[in-house]
Short mmCIF file of C-alpha atoms in Angstrom, two decimals:
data_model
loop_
_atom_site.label_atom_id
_atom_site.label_comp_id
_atom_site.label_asym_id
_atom_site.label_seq_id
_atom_site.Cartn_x
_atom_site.Cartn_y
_atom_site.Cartn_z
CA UNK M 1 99.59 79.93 53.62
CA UNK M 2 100.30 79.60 57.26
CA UNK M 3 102.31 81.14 59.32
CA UNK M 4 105.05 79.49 61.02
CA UNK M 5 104.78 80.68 65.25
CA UNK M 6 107.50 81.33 66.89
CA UNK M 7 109.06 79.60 69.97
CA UNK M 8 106.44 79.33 72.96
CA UNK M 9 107.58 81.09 76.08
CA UNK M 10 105.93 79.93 79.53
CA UNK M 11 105.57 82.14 82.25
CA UNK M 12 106.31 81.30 85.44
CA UNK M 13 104.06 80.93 88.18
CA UNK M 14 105.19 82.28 91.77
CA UNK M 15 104.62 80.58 94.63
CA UNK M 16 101.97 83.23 96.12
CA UNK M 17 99.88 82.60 92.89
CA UNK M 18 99.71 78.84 93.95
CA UNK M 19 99.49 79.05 97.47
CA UNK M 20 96.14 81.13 96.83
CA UNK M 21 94.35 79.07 94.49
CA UNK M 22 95.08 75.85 97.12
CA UNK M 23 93.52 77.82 99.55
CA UNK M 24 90.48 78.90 97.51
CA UNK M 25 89.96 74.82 96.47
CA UNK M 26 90.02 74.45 99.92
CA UNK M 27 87.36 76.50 100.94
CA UNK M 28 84.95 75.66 97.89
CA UNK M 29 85.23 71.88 98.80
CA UNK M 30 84.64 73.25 102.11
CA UNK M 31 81.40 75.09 101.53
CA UNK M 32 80.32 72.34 99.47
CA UNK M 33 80.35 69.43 101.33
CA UNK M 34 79.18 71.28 104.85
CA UNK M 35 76.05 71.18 106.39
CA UNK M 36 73.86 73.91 105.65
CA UNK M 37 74.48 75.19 109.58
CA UNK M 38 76.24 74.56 112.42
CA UNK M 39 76.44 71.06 113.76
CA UNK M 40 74.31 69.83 117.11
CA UNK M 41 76.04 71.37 120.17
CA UNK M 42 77.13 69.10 122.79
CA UNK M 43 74.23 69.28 124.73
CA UNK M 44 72.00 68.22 121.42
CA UNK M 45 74.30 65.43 121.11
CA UNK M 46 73.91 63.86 124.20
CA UNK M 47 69.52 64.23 124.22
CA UNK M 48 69.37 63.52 120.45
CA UNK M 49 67.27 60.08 119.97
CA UNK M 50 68.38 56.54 119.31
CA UNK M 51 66.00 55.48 117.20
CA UNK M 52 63.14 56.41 115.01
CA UNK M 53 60.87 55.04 117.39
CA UNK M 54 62.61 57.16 120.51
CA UNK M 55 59.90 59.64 121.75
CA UNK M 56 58.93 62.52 119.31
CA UNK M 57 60.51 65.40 121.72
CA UNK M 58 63.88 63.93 121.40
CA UNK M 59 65.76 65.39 118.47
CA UNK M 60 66.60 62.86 116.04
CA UNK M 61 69.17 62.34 113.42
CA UNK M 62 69.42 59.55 110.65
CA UNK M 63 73.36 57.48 112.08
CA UNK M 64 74.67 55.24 109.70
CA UNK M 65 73.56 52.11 109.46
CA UNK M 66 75.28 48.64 109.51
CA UNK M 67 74.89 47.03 106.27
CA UNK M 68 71.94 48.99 105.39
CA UNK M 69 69.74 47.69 108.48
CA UNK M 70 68.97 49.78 111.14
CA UNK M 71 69.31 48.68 114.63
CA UNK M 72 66.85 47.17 116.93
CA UNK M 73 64.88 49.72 119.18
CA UNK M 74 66.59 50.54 122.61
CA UNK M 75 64.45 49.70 125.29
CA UNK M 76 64.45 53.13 127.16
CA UNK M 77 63.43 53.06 131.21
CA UNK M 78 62.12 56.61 132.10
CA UNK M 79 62.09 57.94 135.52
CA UNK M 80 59.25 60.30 135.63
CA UNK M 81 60.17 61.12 139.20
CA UNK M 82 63.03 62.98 138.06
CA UNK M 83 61.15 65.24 135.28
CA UNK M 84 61.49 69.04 137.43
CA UNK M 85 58.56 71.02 136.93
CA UNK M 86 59.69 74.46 138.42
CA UNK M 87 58.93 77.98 139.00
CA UNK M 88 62.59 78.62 137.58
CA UNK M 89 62.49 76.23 134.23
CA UNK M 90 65.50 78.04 131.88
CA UNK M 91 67.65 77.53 135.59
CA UNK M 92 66.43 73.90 135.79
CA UNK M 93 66.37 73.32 132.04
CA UNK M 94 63.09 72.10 131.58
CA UNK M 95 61.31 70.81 128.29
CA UNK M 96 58.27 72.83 127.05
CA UNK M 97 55.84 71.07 124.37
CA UNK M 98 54.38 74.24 121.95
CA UNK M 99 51.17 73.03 120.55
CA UNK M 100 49.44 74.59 118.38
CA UNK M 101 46.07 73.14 115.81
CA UNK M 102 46.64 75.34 112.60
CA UNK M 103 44.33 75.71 110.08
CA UNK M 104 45.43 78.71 108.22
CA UNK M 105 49.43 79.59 108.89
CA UNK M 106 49.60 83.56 110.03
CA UNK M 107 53.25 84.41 109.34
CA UNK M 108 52.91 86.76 112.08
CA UNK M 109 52.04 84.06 114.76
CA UNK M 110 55.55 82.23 113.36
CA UNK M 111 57.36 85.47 113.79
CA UNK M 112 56.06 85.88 117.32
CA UNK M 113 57.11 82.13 117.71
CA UNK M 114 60.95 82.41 116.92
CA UNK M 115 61.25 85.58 118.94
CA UNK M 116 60.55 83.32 122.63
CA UNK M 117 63.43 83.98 124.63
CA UNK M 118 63.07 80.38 126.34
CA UNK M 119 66.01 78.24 124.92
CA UNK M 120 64.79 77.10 121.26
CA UNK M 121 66.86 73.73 122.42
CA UNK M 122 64.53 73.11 125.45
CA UNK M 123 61.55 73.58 122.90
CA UNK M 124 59.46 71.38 121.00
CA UNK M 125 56.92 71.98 118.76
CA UNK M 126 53.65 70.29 117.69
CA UNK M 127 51.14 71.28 114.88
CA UNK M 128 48.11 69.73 113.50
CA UNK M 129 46.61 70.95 110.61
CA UNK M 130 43.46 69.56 108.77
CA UNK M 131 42.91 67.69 105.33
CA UNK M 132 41.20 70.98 103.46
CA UNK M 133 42.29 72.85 101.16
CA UNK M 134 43.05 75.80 103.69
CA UNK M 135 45.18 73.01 105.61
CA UNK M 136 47.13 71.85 102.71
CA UNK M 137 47.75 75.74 102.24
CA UNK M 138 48.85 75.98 105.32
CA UNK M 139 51.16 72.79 105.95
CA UNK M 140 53.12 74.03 102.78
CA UNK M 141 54.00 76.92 104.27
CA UNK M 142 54.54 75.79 107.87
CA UNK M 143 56.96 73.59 106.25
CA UNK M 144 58.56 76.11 104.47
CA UNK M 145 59.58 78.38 107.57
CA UNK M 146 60.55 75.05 109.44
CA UNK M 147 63.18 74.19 106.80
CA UNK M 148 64.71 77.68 107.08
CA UNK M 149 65.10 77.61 111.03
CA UNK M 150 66.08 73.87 111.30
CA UNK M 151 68.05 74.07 107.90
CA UNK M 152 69.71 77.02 107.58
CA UNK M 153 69.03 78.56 111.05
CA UNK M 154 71.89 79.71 113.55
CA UNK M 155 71.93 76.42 116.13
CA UNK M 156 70.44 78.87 118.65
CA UNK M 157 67.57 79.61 116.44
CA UNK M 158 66.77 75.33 115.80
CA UNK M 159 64.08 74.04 118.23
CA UNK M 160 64.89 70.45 119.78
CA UNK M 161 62.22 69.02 117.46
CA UNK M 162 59.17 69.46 115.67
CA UNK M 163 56.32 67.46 114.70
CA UNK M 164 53.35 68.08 112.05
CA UNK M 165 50.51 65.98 112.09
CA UNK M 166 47.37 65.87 109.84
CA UNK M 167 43.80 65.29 110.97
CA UNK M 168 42.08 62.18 110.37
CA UNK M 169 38.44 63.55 110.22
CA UNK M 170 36.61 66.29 108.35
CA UNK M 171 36.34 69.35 110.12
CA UNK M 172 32.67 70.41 110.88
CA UNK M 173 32.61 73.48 109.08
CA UNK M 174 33.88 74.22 105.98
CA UNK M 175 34.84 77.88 106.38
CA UNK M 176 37.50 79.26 109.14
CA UNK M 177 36.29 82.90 109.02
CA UNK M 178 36.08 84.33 111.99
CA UNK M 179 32.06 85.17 111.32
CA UNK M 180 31.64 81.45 110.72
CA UNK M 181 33.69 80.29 113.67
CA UNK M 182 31.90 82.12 116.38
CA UNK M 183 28.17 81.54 115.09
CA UNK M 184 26.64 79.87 118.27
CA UNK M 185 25.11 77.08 115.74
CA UNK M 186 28.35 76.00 115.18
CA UNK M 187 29.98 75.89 118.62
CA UNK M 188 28.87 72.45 119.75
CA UNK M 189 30.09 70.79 116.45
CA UNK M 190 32.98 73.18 115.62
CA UNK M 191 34.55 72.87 119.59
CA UNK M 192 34.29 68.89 119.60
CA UNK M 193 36.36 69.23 116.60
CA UNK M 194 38.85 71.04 118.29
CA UNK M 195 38.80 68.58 121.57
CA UNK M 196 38.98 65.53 119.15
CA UNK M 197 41.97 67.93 117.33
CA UNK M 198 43.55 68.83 121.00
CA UNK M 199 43.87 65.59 122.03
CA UNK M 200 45.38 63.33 119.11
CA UNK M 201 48.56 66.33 119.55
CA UNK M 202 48.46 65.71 122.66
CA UNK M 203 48.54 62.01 123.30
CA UNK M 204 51.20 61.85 119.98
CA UNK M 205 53.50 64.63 121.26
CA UNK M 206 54.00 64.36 124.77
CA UNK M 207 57.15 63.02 125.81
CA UNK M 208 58.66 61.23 128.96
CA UNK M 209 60.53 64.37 129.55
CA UNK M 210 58.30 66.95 129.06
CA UNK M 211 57.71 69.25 132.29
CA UNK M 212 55.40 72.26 130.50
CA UNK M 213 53.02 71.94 127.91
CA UNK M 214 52.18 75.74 126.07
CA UNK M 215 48.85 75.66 124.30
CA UNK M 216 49.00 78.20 121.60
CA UNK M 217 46.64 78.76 119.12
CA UNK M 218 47.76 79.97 115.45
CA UNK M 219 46.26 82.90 115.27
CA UNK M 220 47.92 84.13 118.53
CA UNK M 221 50.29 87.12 116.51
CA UNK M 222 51.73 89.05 119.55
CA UNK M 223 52.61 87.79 123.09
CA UNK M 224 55.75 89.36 125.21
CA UNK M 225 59.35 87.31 124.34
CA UNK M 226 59.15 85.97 128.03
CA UNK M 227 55.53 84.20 127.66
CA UNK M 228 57.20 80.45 129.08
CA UNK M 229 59.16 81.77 131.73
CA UNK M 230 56.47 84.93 133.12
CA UNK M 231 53.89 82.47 132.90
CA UNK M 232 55.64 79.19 134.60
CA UNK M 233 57.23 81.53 136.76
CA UNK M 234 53.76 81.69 138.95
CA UNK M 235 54.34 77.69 139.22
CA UNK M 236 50.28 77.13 138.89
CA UNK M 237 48.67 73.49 137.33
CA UNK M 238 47.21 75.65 134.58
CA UNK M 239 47.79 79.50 133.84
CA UNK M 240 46.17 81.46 131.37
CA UNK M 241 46.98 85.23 130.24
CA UNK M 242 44.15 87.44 128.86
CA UNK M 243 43.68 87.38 125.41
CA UNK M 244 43.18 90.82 123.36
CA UNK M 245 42.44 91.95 119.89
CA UNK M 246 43.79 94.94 117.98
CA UNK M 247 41.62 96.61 115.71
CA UNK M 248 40.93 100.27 114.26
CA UNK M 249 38.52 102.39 115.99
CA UNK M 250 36.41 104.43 113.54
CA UNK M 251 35.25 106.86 116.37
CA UNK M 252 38.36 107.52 118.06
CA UNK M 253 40.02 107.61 114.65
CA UNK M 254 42.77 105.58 115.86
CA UNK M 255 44.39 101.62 116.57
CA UNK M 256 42.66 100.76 120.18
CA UNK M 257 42.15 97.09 121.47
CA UNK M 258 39.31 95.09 123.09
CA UNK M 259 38.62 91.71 124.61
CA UNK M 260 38.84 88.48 122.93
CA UNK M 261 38.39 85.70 124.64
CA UNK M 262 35.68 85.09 127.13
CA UNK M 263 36.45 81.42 128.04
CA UNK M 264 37.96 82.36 130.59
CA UNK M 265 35.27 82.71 133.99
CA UNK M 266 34.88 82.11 137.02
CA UNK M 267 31.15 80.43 137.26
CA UNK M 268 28.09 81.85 138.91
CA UNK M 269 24.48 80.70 140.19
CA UNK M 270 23.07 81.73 137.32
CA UNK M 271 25.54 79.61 134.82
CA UNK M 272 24.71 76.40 137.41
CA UNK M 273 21.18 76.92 137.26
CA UNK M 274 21.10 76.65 133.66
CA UNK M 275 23.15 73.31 133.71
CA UNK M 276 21.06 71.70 136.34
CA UNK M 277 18.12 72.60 133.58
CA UNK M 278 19.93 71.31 130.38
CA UNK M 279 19.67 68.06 128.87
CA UNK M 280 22.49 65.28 129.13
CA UNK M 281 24.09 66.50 125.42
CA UNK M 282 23.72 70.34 125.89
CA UNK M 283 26.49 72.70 126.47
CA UNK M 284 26.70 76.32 128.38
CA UNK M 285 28.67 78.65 126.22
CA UNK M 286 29.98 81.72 126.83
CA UNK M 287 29.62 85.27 125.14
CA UNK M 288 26.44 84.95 123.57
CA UNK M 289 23.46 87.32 124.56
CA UNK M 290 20.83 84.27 124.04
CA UNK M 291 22.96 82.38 127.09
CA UNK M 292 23.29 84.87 129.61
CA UNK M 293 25.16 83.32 132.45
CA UNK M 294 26.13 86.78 134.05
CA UNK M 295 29.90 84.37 134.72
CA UNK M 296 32.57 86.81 135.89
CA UNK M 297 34.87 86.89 132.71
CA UNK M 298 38.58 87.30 132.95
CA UNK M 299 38.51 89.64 129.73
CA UNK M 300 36.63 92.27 131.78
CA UNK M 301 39.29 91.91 134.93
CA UNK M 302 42.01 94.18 133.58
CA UNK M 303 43.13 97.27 134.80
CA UNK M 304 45.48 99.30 132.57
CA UNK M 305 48.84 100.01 134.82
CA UNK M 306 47.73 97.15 137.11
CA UNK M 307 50.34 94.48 138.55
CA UNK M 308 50.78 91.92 135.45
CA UNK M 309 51.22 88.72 137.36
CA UNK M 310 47.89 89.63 139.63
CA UNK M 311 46.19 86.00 139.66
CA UNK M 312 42.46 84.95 139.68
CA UNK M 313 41.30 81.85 140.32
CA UNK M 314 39.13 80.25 137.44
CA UNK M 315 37.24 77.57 136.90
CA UNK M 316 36.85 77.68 132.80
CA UNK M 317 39.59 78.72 130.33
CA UNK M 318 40.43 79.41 126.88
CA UNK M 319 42.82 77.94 124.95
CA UNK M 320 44.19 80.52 123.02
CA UNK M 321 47.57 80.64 125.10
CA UNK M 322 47.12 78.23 128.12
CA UNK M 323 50.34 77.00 129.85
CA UNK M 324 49.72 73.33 131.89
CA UNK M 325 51.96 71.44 133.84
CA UNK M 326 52.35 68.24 131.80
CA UNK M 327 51.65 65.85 135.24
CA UNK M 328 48.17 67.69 134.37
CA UNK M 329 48.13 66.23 131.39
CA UNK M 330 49.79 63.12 132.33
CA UNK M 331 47.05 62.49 135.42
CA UNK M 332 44.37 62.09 132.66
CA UNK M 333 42.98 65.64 132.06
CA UNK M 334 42.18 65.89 128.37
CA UNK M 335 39.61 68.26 126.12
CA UNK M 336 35.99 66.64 126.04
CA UNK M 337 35.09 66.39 122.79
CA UNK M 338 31.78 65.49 124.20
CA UNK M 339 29.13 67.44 127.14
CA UNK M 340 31.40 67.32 130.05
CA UNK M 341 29.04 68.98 133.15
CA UNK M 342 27.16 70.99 130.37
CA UNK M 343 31.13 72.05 129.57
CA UNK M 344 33.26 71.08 126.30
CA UNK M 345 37.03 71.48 124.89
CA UNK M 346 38.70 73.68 126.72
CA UNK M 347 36.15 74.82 129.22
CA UNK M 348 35.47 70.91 130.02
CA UNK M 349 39.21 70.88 130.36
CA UNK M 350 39.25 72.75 132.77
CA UNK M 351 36.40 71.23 134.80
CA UNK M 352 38.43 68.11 134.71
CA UNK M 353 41.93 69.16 135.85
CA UNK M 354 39.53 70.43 138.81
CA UNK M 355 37.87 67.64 139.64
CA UNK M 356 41.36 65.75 139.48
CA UNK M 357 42.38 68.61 142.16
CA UNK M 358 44.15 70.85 139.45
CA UNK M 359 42.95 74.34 139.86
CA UNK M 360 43.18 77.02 137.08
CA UNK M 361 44.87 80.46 137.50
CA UNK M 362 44.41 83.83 135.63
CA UNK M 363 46.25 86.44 134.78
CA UNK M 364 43.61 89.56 133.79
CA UNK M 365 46.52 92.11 133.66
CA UNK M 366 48.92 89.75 131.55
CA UNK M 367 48.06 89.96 127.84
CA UNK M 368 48.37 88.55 124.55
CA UNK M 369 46.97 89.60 121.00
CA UNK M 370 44.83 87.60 118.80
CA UNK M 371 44.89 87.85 114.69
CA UNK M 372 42.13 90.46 113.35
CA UNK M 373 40.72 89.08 110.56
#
């Protein structure tokens, strides 16, 4: 049989208790319903695009739309008269276009990325990556570290905008090992690629108000937090640092480092001679013993203690970390993807911007590390 309970005695809540748990609803609505960061700054605000179809360097966010129908495209006039391209660009606060062609993502170039001192808001970036499986590989994770920065990031971290792209032709070779890259069979094929690569970034990314464009390959892992502002800083069309490698030295028994990239030369009789012999649809390359063109390479210029911003002029570069003034760019020098003077991609670049009256500059004593494989 049951047992009859007692009278029920309720206990009294003071007001502390209740004045608490409002304050706790408060701040779980709170956390729930706020972005996952901080909101644009002022400054974001007023540069952010208009429209989907505003240019790609503008940062962009979805507004509500009227009745679900978005508005009709502004009709934008740009003066490109007033785009400052400066030895002083943080001061002057000029836009900087980061592109990079990825085919395998090296966390380590990403790190080096986000650790630019050159205002993340003044910076956008532009990857294309191609259709293998390698690229696929690669886009995931690109994506991945995106998310986290533009996401999640502090505001200061977020970079005005970024843009991925995916190649619309089969890359030459199928393997991206370093061994396979560099075989000299594979240069004429492999670096057309690249030009063909270059260019579609370059012609989708660059914006009305871009004033630098930063070439930067993805295996570039190590480069000094001031790269942008040391290297525009020398105020030169195009200016190149020299490229290094680390790497363990069996004989000394310790790390050491070496040359990496000989693209970038000054020519010689010797290289013009060969040219003047070559067929319409050959190419002069560089750092191969069957090609000697006895060129006076950058990567042999540096001296250890030396002034870093000592310049060279050049009249081929590399691409691995190339800074350009975009009117460069924007007075038709592009990457030949095709025998330009005997030269191609980079080095053909190069031999344009020249002939448009844009001469190259090297630094030999200014450096920058390339991924060892």
């Amino acid at each position: 049989m049951a047992r009859p309970l007692g009278p029920v005695r309720l206990k009294r809540t003071s007001p502390g208790t209740i004045a608490v748990g409002i304050v706790l609803v408060i701040v779980i609505l709170y956390l729930l319903v706020s972005p996952s960061g901080p909101d644009f700054s002022a400054a974001r605000k007023a540069t952010a695009a208009l429209h989907p179809l505003s240019p790609p360097t503008s940062p962009f966010r979805k507004s509500s739309s009227v009745g679900g129908k978005a508005g009709p495209p502004p009709v934008t006039r740009y003066n490109l008269n007033s785009v400052t391209i400066t030895n002083d660009p943080v001061a002057n606060r000029e836009n900087v276009l980061v592109l990079t062609p990825m085919a395998r993502f090296y966390q380590e170039y990403w790190d080096n990325l986000l650790k630019l001192s050159y205002p993340h808001e003044l910076i956008t970036l532009g990857f294309i990556l191609p259709k293998t499986k390698e690229g696929n590989a690669a886009t995931i994770e690109l994506q991945k570290q995106i998310a986290k920065i533009q996401k999640h990031g502090h505001e200061k971290e977020r970079f005005k905008s970024i843009i991925i792209l995916r190649q619309d032709f089969d890359p030459p070779i199928p393997s991206q090992d370093e061994s396979e890259r560099h075989k000299m069979a594979n240069q004429k094929a492999r670096r057309a690629a690249m030009a063909k690569a270059r260019n579609s970034l370059l012609f989708t990314t660059l914006g009305p108000d871009t004033s630098w464009v930063l070439w930067l390959d993805a295996d570039i892992v190590e480069t000094p937090p001031t790269l942008i502002q040391d290297l525009a800083s020398h105020s030169k069309p195009l200016t190149v640092p020299n490229c290094f490698q680390r790497f363990y030295n069996a004989e000394k028994k310790a790390m050491d480092e070496r040359p990496y990239d000989f693209n970038n030369w000054q020519d010689s009789p010797t290289a013009q001679e060969l040219a003047s012999k070559m067929g319409k649809d050959d190419i002069l390359l560089e750092g191969y013993a069957d090609m000697a063109t006895y060129r006076a390479l950058m990567a042999y210029m540096y001296e250890a203690g030396a002034d870093i911003h000592t310049e060279v002029p050049l009249d081929g570069v590399g691409g691995t970390a190339l800074l350009v003034k975009a009117e460069v760019h924007r007075d038709g020098a592009m990457f030949p993807a095709f025998p330009f003077y005997h030269l191609i991609e980079t080095e053909g670049f190069a031999k344009m911007a020249k002939r448009l009256g844009w001469q190259a500059t090297g630094l030999p004593n200014y450096k920058v590390y390339h991924y060892n494989e």
